[in-house]
Short mmCIF file of C-alpha atoms and ligand atoms in Angstrom, two decimals:
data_model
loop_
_atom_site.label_atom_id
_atom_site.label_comp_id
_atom_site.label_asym_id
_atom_site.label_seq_id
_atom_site.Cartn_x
_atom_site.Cartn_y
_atom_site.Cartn_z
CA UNK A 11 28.13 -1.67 1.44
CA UNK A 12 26.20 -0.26 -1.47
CA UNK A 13 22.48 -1.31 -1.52
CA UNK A 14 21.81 -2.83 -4.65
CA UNK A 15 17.95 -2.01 -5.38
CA UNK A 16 14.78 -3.79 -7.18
CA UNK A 17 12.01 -1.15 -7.53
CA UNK A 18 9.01 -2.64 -8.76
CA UNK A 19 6.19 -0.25 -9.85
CA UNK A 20 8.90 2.48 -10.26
CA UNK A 21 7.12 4.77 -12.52
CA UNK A 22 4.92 5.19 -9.92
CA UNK A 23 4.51 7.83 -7.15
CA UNK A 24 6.32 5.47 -4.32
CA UNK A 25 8.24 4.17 -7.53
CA UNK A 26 9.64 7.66 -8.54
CA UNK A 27 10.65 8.92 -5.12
CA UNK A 28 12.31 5.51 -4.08
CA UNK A 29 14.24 6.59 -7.22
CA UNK A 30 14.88 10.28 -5.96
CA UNK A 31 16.02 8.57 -2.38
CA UNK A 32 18.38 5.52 -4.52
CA UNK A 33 20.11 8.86 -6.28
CA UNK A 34 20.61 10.92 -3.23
CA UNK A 35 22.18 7.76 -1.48
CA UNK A 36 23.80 6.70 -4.38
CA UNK A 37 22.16 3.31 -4.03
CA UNK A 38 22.64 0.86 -7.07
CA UNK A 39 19.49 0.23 -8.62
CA UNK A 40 19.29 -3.50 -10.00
CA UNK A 41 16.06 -3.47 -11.34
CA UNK A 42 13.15 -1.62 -12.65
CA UNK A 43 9.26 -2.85 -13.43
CA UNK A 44 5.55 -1.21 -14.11
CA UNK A 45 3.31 -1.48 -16.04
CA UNK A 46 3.05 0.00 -19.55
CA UNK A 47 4.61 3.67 -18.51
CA UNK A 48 7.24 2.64 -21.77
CA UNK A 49 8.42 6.47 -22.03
CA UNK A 50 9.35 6.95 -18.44
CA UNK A 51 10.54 3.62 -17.82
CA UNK A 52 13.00 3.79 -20.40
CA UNK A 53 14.16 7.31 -19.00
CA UNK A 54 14.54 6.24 -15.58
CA UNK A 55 16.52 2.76 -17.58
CA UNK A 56 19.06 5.21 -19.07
CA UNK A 57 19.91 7.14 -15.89
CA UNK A 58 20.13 4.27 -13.57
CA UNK A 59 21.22 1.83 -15.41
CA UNK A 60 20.11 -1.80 -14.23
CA UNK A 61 20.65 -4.93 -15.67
CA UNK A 62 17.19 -5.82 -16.08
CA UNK A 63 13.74 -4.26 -16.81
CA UNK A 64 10.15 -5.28 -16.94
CA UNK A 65 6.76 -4.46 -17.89
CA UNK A 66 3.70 -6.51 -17.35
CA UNK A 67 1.98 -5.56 -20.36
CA UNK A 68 3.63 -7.70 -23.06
CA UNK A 69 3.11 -5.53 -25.91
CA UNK A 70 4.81 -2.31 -23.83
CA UNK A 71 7.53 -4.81 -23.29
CA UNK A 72 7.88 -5.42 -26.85
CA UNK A 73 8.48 -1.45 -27.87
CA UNK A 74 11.12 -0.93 -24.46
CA UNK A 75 13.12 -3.83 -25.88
CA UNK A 76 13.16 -1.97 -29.39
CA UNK A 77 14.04 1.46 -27.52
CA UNK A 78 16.60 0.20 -25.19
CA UNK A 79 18.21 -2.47 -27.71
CA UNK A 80 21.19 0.05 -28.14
CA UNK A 81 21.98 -0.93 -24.28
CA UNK A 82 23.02 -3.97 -22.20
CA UNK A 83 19.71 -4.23 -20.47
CA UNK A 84 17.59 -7.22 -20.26
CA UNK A 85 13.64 -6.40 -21.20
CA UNK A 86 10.96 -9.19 -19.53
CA UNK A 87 7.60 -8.95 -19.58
CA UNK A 88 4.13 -10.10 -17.70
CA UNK A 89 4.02 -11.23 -14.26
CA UNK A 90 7.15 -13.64 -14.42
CA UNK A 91 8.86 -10.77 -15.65
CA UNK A 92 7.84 -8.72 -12.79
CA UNK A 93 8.71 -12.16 -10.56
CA UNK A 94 12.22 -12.42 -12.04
CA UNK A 95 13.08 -8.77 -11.43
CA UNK A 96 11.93 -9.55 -7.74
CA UNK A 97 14.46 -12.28 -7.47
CA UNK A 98 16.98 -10.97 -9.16
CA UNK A 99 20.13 -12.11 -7.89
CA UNK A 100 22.26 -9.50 -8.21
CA UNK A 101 19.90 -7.12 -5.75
CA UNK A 102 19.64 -7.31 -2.04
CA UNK A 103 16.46 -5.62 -1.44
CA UNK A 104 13.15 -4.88 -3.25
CA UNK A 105 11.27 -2.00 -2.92
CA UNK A 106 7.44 -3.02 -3.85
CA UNK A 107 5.92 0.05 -4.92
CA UNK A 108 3.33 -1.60 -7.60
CA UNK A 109 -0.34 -0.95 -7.15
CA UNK A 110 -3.07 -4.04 -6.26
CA UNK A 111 -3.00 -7.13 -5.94
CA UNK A 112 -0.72 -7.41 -8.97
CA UNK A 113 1.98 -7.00 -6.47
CA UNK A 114 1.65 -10.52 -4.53
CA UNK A 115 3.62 -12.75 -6.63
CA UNK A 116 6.64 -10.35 -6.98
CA UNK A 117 6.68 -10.55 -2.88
CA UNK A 118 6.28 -13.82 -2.61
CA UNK A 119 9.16 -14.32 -5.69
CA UNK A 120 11.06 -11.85 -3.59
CA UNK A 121 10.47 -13.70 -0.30
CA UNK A 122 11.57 -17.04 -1.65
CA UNK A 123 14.98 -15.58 -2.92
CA UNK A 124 15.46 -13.79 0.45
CA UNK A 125 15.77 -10.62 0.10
CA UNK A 126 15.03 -7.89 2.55
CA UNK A 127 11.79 -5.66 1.37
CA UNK A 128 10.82 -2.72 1.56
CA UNK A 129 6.80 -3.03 1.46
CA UNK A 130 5.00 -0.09 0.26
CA UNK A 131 2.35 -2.37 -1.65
CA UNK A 132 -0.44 -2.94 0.93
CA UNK A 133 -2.75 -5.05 -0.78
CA UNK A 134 0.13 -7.89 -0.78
CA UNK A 135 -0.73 -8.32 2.78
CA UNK A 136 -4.27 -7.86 2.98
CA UNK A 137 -4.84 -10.13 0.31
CA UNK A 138 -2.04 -12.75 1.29
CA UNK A 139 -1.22 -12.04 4.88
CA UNK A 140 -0.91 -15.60 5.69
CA UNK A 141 0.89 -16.96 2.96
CA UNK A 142 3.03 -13.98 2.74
CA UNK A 143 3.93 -13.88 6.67
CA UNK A 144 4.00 -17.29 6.91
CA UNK A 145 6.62 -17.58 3.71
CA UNK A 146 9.12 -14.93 5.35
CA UNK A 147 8.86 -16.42 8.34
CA UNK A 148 10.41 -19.60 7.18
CA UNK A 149 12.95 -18.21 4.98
CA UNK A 150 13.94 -15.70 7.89
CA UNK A 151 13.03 -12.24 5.42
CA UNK A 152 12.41 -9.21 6.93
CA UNK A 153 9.27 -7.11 5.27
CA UNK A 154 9.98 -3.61 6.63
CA UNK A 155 7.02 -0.87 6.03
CA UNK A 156 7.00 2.01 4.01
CA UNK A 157 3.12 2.86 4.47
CA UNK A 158 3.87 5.94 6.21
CA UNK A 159 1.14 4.88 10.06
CA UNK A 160 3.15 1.40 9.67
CA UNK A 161 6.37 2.88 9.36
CA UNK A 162 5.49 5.35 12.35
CA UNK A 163 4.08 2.71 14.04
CA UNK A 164 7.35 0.04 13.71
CA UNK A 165 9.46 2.96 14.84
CA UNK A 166 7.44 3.31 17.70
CA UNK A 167 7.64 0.14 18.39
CA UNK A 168 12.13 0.22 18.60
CA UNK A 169 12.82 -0.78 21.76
CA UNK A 170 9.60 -1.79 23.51
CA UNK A 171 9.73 -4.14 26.45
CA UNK A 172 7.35 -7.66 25.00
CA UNK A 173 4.89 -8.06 23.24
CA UNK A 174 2.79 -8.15 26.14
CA UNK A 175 3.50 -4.87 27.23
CA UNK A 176 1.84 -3.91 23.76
CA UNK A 177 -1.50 -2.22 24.62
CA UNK A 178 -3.42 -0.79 21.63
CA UNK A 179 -1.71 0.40 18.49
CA UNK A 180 -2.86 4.03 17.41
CA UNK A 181 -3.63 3.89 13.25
CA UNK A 182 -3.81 7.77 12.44
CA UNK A 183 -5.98 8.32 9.37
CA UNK A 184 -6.45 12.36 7.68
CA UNK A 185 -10.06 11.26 7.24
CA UNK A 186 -9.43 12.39 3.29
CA UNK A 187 -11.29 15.20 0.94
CA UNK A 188 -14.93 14.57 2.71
CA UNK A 189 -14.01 14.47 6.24
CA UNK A 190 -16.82 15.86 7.83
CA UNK A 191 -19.39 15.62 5.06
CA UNK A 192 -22.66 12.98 5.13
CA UNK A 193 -24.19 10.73 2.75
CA UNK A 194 -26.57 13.44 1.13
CA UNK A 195 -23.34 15.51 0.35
CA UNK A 196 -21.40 12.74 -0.77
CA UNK A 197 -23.75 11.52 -3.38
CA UNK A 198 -22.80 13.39 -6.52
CA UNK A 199 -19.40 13.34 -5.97
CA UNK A 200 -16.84 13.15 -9.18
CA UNK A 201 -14.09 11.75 -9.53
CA UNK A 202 -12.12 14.82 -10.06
CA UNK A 203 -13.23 16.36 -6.67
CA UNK A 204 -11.91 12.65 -5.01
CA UNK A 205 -8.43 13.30 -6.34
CA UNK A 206 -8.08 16.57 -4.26
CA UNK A 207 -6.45 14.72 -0.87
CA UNK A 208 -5.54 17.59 1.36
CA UNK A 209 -2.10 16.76 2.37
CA UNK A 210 -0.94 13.89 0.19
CA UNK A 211 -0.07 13.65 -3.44
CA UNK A 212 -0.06 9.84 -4.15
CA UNK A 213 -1.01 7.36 -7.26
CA UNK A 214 -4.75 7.75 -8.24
CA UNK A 215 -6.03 4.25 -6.63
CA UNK A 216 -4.58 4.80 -2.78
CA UNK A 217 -6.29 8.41 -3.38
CA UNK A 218 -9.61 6.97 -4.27
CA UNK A 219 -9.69 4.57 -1.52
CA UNK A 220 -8.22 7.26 1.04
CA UNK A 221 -11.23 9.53 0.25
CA UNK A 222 -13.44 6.40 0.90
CA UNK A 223 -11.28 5.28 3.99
CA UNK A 224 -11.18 2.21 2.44
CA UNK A 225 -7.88 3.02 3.06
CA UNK A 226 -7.56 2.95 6.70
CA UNK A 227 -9.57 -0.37 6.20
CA UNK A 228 -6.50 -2.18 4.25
CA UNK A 229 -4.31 -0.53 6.87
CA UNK A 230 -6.00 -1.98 9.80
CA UNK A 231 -5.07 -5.57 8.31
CA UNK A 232 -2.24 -4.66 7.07
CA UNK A 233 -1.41 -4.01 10.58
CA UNK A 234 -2.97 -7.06 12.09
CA UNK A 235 -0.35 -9.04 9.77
CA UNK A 236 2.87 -6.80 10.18
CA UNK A 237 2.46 -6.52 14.15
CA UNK A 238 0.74 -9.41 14.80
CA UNK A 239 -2.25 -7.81 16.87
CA UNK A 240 -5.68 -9.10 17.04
CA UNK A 241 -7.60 -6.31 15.08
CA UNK A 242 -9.40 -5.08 18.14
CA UNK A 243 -6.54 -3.70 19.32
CA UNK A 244 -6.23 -1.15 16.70
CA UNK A 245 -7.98 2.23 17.09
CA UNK A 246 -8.36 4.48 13.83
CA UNK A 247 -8.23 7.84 14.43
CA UNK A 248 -8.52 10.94 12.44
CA UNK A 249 -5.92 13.05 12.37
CA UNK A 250 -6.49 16.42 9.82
CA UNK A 251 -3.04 17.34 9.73
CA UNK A 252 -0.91 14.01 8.92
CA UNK A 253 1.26 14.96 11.36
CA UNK A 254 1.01 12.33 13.78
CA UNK A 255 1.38 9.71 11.43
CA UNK A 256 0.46 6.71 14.16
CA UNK A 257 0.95 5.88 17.60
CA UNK A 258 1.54 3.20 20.25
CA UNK A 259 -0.29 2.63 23.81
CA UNK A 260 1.56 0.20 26.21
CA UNK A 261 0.41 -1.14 29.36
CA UNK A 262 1.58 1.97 31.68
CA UNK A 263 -0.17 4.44 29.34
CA UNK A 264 2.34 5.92 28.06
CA UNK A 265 2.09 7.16 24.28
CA UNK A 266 4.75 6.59 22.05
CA UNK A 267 4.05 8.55 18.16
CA UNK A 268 6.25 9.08 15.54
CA UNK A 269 5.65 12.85 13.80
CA UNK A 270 7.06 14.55 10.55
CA UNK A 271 5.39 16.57 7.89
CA UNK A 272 3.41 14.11 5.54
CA UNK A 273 6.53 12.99 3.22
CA UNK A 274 6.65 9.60 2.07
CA UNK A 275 10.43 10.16 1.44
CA UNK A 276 10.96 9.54 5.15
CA UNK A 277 9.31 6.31 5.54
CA UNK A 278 10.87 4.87 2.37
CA UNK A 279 14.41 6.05 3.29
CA UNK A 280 13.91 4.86 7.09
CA UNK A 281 12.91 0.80 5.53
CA UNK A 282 16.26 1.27 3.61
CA UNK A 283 18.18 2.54 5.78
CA UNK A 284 16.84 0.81 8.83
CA UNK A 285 17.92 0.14 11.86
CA UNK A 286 20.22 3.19 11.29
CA UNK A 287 19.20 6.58 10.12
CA UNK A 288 20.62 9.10 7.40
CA UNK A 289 20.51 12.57 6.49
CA UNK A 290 16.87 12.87 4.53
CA UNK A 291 15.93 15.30 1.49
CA UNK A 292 12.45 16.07 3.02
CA UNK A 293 12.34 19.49 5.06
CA UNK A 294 12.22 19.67 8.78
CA UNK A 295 8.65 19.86 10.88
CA UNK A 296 8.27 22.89 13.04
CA UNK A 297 5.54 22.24 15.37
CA UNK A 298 5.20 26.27 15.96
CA UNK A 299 4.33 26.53 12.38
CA UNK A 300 2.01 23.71 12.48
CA UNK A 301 0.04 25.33 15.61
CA UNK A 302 -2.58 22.82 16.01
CA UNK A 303 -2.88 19.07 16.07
CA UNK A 304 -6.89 17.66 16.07
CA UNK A 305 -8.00 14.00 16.51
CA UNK A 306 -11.78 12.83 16.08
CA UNK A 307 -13.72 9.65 15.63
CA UNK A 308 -13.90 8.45 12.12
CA UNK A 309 -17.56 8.34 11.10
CA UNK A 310 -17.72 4.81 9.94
CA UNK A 311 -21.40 4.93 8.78
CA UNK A 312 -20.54 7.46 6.26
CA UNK A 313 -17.27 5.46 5.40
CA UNK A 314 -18.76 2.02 6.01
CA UNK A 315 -15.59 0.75 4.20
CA UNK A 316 -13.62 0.45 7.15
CA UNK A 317 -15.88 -1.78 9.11
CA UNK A 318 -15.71 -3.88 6.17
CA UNK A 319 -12.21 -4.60 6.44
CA UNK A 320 -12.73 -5.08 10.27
CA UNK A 321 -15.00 -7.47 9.94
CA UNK A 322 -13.30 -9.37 6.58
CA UNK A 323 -9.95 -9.92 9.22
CA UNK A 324 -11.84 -10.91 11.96
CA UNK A 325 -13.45 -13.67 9.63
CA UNK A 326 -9.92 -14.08 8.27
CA UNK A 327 -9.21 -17.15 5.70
CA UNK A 328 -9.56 -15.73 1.87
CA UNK A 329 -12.27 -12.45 3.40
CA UNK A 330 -9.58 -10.15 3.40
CA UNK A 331 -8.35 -10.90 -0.26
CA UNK A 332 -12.36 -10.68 -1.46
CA UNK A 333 -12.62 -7.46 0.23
CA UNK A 334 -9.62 -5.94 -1.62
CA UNK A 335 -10.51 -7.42 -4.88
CA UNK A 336 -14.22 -5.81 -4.75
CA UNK A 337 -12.62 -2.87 -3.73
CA UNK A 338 -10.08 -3.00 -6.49
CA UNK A 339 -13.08 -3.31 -8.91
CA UNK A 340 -15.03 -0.75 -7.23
CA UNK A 341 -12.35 1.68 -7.21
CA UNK A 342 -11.93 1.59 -11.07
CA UNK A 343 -15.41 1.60 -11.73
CA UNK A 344 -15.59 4.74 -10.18
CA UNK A 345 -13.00 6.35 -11.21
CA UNK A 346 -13.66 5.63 -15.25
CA UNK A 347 -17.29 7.04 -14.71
CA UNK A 348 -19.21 3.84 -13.60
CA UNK A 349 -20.61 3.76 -10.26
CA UNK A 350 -20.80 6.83 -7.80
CA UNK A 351 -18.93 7.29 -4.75
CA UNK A 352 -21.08 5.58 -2.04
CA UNK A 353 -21.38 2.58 -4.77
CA UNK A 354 -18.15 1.88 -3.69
CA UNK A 355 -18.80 1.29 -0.90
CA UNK A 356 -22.16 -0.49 -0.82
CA UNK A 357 -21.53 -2.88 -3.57
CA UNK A 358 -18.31 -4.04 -1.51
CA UNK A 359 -20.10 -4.47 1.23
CA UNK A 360 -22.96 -6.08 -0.93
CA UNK A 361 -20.70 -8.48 -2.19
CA UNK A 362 -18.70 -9.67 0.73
CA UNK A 363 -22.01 -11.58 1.88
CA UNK A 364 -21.06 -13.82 -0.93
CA UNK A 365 -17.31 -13.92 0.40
CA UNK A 366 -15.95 -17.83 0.07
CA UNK A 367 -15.38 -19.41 3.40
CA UNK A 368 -12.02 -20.91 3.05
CA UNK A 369 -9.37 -20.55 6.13
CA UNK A 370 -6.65 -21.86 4.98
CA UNK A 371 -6.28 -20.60 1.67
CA UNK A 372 -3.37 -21.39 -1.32
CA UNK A 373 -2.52 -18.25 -3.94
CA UNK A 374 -4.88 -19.90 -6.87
CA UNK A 375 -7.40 -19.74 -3.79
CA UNK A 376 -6.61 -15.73 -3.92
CA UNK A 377 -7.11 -15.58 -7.79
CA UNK A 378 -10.24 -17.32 -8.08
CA UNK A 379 -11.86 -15.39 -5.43
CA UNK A 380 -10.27 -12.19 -7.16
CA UNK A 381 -12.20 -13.18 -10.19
CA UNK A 382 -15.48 -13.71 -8.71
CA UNK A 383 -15.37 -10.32 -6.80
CA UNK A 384 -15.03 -8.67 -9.69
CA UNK A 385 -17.61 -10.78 -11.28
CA UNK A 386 -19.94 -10.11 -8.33
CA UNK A 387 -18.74 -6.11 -8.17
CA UNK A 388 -19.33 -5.47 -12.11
CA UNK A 389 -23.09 -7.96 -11.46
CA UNK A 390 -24.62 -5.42 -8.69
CA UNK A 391 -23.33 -2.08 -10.12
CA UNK A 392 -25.63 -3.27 -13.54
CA UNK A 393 -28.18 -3.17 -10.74
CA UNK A 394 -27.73 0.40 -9.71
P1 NDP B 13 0.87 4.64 -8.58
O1 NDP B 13 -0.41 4.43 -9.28
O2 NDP B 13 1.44 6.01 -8.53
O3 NDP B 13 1.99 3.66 -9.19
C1 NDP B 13 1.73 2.30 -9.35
C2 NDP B 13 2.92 1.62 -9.96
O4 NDP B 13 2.58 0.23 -10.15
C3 NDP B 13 3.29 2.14 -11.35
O5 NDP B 13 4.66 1.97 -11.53
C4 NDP B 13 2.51 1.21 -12.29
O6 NDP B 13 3.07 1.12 -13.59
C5 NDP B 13 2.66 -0.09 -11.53
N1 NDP B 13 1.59 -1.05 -11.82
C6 NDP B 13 0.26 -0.79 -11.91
N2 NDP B 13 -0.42 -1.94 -12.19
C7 NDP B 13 0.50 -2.91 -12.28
C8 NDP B 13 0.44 -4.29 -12.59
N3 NDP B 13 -0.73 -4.91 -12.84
N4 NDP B 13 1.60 -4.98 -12.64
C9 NDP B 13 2.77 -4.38 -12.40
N5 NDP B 13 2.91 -3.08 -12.12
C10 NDP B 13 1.78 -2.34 -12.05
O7 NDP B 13 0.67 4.07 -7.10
P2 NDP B 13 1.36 4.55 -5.75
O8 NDP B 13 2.82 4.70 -5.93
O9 NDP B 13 0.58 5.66 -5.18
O10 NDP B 13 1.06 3.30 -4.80
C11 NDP B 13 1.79 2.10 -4.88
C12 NDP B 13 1.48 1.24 -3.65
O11 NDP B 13 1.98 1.91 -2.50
C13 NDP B 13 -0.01 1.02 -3.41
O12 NDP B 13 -0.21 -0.25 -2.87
C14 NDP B 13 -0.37 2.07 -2.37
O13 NDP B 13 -1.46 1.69 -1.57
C15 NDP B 13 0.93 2.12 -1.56
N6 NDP B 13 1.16 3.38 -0.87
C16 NDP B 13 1.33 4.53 -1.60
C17 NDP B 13 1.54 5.75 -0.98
C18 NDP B 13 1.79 7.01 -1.76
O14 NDP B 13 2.09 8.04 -1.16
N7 NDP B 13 1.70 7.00 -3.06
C19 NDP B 13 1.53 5.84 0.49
C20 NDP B 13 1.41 4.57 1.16
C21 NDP B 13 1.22 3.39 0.49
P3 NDP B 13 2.56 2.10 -14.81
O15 NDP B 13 3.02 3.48 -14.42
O16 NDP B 13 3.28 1.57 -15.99
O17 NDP B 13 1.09 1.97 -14.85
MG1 MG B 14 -0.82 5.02 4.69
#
């Protein structure tokens, strides 16, 4: 049976090549949503044809209902546009490529209508784990990863014996543009010189935080959620090559990876196609070509970002959603010129002393202490 597909954030770079992968499979695409990318969005409306679009800026909305009123396709806007495209009932599975926390309603909408998702938007789980997990659970939906170590790390995981047998899962990280370098060479870094990842070409945000390795902090509890593993059982590694692109350790030792060149093609394709596998566009790994493989300990007092996230999970209740909101705020104040690079990561860690303590947390929970971390984020970067 045809897969009939809701891409949200699909002008995006997971957004785009989910697109590439729903031609070359000749998947039916349902629905499209982004932002305020009008021009592309209407392009990518006109090839694919679904039956209903949405932006979350209402006034981009607006001009793609003028442009595309020579069609059949339904224009919505804001976040219960975004909601109704992830519910549409006409699709079976949503691919949630949107960036931030903006993404955590449209999986929970998508949850509560049941369909199967494809979860490329991390910050859904690390700012909702609970309520997200918890909601899928009880309406039996399956959230399959397309974050390329959880993807490696769920196919590792085919087949294994209990949970029990689960030793320590193996979170492979490239360590970024300033592997390698210390605080006093970090300190005048630019923007432009954090958007040069070595092996990756992604959406300007997830490149930010991966030269940070804020990054491999969100994947750490994005892991804790999707495997269920106490955090302590997670090792970050860094990898140069993003080969490797994770790893399991069982109780006998024995090392299960998953390997491929560093193509996010395959892990998007593998959560559609899943548990079977297809034919993929992406271009076989040679390991003769690739030579060498090198692992090291990630210097996490340069990067102090990750032991934030460590420690925001262990807390758990609403720290891990305060941690990704500062970092959210952090992250664009950066990038538009703000703060400097280690800002980042002091003023998260800064603010997360004044992280709310509530455990059992409800989504306005999540907003309100999305609010005050940026409050508290934009307050102690006037200080610097
Ligand atoms: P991009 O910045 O390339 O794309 C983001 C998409 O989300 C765009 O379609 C954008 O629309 C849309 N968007 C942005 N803000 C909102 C909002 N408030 N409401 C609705 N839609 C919004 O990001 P990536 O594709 O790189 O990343 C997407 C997610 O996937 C992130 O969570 C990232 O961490 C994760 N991921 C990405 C990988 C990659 O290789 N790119 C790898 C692993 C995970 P518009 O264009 O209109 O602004
Ligand atoms: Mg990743």
């Amino acid at each position: 049976m045809t897969q009939k597909l809701s891409i949200l954030g699909s002008t995006g770079s997971i957004g785009t090549q989910s697109l590439e992968i729903a031609r070359k499979c000749g998947y039916e695409v349902s629905t499209l949503s982004a932002y305020s990318n009008v021009d592309l969005i209407e392009k990518q409306a006109r090839e694919f044809k679904p039956k209903l679009v949405a932006l979350a800026d209402k006034d981009a909305a607006l001009d793609l209902k003028g442009r595309l009123s020579d069609t059949d396709i339904k224009v919505l806007s804001g976040t219960e546009g975004l909601c109704e495209c992830a519910s549409f009932e006409g699709a079976d599975t949503v691919i949630n490529g949107i960036v931030g926390m903006a993404g955590l309603e449209p999986t929970l909408s998508a949850i509560d209508a049941r369909k199967k998702i494809a979860l490329a938007n991390k910050e859904t789980l690390v700012a909702g784990g609970k309520l997200v997990t918890e909601s899928a659970k009880r309406k039996n939906v399956s959230i399959l990863p397309v974050d390329s170590e959880h993807s490696a790390i769920f196919q590792c995981l085919q087949g294994k014996p209990s949970n029990k047998a689960l030793k320590k899962i193996i979170l492979t990280a490239s360590g970024g543009p300033f592997f390698g370098k210390n605080k006093e060479q970090l300190k005048d870094i630019k923007p432009a010189d954090a958007f040069n990842h070595p092996n990756w070409s992604m959406g300007q945000k997830i490149t930010i935080d991966s030269a940070t390795m804020m990054n491999k902090g969100l994947e750490l509890i994005e892991a804790v959620w999707l495997f269920n593993v106490d955090p302590d059982m997670i090792d970050i590694v860094v990898h140069r090559e993003s080969i490797v692109h994770s790893a399991v350790e069982y109780d006998d030792n024995a090392v299960i990876a998953q390997l491929g060149l560093p193509d996010m093609k395959i892990p998007i394709q593998y959560a559609l196609t899943y548990p079977e596998r297809i034919e993929s566009p992406t271009e076989e790994l040679d390991l003769t070509k690739i030579g060498n493989l090198s692992f090291y300990k990630p210097d996490t007092d340069t990067f102090k970002c990750i032991d934030i996230c460590k420690k925001a999970i262990k807390k758990g209740g609403i720290a891990p959603a305060f941690a990704n909101s500062a970092n959210e705020q952090a992250n664009l104040m950066f990038r538009n010129g703000q703060i400097g690079f280690l800002d980042i990561g002091d003023i998260v860690e800064r603010v997360m002393q004044e992280s709310p303590d509530i455990a059992d947390y409800t989504l306005d929970d999540i907003h309100e202490a999305d609010k005050l971390a940026r409050e508290l984020v934009k307050k102690y970067s006037e200080k610097r």
